[in-house]
Amino acid sequence: MSGEGKREYIHMVKETAKAMWGPEAAEKFNDHIERTAAAVYAVSNYPLEPDVEPVTKMRAGDR
């Protein structure tokens, strides 16, 4: 998955990390931040359709 939206999201996460932890710490963990942001972006943009949505009730009788 690639594209402008992904790059923008990763940039936003990196800027947030800098604001929260300071530029030195954010730079130290830059690779981890980028890979985690890319994974979050991929999961949050994964298309769910009724036939692939996760089960929300464990037993057929639950309502």
PDB file of C-alpha atoms in Angstrom:
ATOM      1  CA  MET A   1       0.000   0.000   0.000  1.00  0.00           C
ATOM      2  CA  SER A   2       1.446   3.340  -0.953  1.00  0.00           C
ATOM      3  CA  GLY A   3       0.345   6.789  -1.863  1.00  0.00           C
ATOM      4  CA  GLU A   4       0.079  10.336  -0.703  1.00  0.00           C
ATOM      5  CA  GLY A   5      -2.337   9.515   2.128  1.00  0.00           C
ATOM      6  CA  LYS A   6       0.091   7.037   3.629  1.00  0.00           C
ATOM      7  CA  ARG A   7       2.993   9.515   3.425  1.00  0.00           C
ATOM      8  CA  GLU A   8       0.884  12.242   5.024  1.00  0.00           C
ATOM      9  CA  TYR A   9      -0.177   9.929   7.845  1.00  0.00           C
ATOM     10  CA  ILE A  10       3.409   8.851   8.569  1.00  0.00           C
ATOM     11  CA  HIS A  11       4.529  12.499   8.543  1.00  0.00           C
ATOM     12  CA  MET A  12       1.755  13.422  10.985  1.00  0.00           C
ATOM     13  CA  VAL A  13       2.733  10.599  13.346  1.00  0.00           C
ATOM     14  CA  LYS A  14       6.401  11.620  13.204  1.00  0.00           C
ATOM     15  CA  GLU A  15       5.513  15.256  13.963  1.00  0.00           C
ATOM     16  CA  THR A  16       3.357  14.121  16.879  1.00  0.00           C
ATOM     17  CA  ALA A  17       6.235  12.021  18.229  1.00  0.00           C
ATOM     18  CA  LYS A  18       8.556  15.034  18.016  1.00  0.00           C
ATOM     19  CA  ALA A  19       6.046  17.167  19.902  1.00  0.00           C
ATOM     20  CA  MET A  20       5.548  14.539  22.590  1.00  0.00           C
ATOM     21  CA  TRP A  21       9.101  13.251  23.101  1.00  0.00           C
ATOM     22  CA  GLY A  22      11.336  15.911  21.594  1.00  0.00           C
ATOM     23  CA  PRO A  23      13.293  15.778  18.341  1.00  0.00           C
ATOM     24  CA  GLU A  24      16.211  13.726  19.706  1.00  0.00           C
ATOM     25  CA  ALA A  25      14.043  10.854  20.953  1.00  0.00           C
ATOM     26  CA  ALA A  26      11.849  10.958  17.854  1.00  0.00           C
ATOM     27  CA  GLU A  27      14.915  10.716  15.621  1.00  0.00           C
ATOM     28  CA  LYS A  28      16.299   7.833  17.689  1.00  0.00           C
ATOM     29  CA  PHE A  29      13.105   5.845  17.132  1.00  0.00           C
ATOM     30  CA  ASN A  30      12.405   7.150  13.611  1.00  0.00           C
ATOM     31  CA  ASP A  31      12.458   3.733  11.928  1.00  0.00           C
ATOM     32  CA  HIS A  32      10.113   2.234  14.525  1.00  0.00           C
ATOM     33  CA  ILE A  33       7.759   5.202  14.302  1.00  0.00           C
ATOM     34  CA  GLU A  34       7.615   5.025  10.504  1.00  0.00           C
ATOM     35  CA  ARG A  35       7.005   1.272  10.395  1.00  0.00           C
ATOM     36  CA  THR A  36       4.373   1.407  13.141  1.00  0.00           C
ATOM     37  CA  ALA A  37       2.584   4.311  11.440  1.00  0.00           C
ATOM     38  CA  ALA A  38       2.633   2.452   8.110  1.00  0.00           C
ATOM     39  CA  ALA A  39       1.145  -0.635   9.784  1.00  0.00           C
ATOM     40  CA  VAL A  40      -1.578   1.386  11.517  1.00  0.00           C
ATOM     41  CA  TYR A  41      -2.407   3.097   8.217  1.00  0.00           C
ATOM     42  CA  ALA A  42      -2.655  -0.252   6.406  1.00  0.00           C
ATOM     43  CA  VAL A  43      -4.899  -1.804   9.066  1.00  0.00           C
ATOM     44  CA  SER A  44      -7.138   1.244   9.379  1.00  0.00           C
ATOM     45  CA  ASN A  45      -7.623   1.353   5.604  1.00  0.00           C
ATOM     46  CA  TYR A  46      -8.270  -2.364   5.137  1.00  0.00           C
ATOM     47  CA  PRO A  47     -11.672  -2.757   3.478  1.00  0.00           C
ATOM     48  CA  LEU A  48     -14.089  -4.775   5.569  1.00  0.00           C
ATOM     49  CA  GLU A  49     -17.114  -6.256   3.914  1.00  0.00           C
ATOM     50  CA  PRO A  50     -19.958  -8.177   5.577  1.00  0.00           C
ATOM     51  CA  ASP A  51     -18.494 -11.546   4.579  1.00  0.00           C
ATOM     52  CA  VAL A  52     -15.060 -10.788   6.141  1.00  0.00           C
ATOM     53  CA  GLU A  53     -15.992  -8.772   9.230  1.00  0.00           C
ATOM     54  CA  PRO A  54     -14.880 -10.225  12.553  1.00  0.00           C
ATOM     55  CA  VAL A  55     -17.322 -12.228  14.632  1.00  0.00           C
ATOM     56  CA  THR A  56     -18.831 -10.058  17.372  1.00  0.00           C
ATOM     57  CA  LYS A  57     -20.954 -12.724  19.070  1.00  0.00           C
ATOM     58  CA  MET A  58     -19.463 -16.029  20.046  1.00  0.00           C
ATOM     59  CA  ARG A  59     -22.690 -18.064  20.218  1.00  0.00           C
ATOM     60  CA  ALA A  60     -25.617 -18.056  17.835  1.00  0.00           C
ATOM     61  CA  GLY A  61     -28.078 -17.642  20.748  1.00  0.00           C
ATOM     62  CA  ASP A  62     -26.448 -14.420  22.085  1.00  0.00           C
ATOM     63  CA  ARG A  63     -28.429 -11.258  21.386  1.00  0.00           C
TER      64      ARG A  63
END
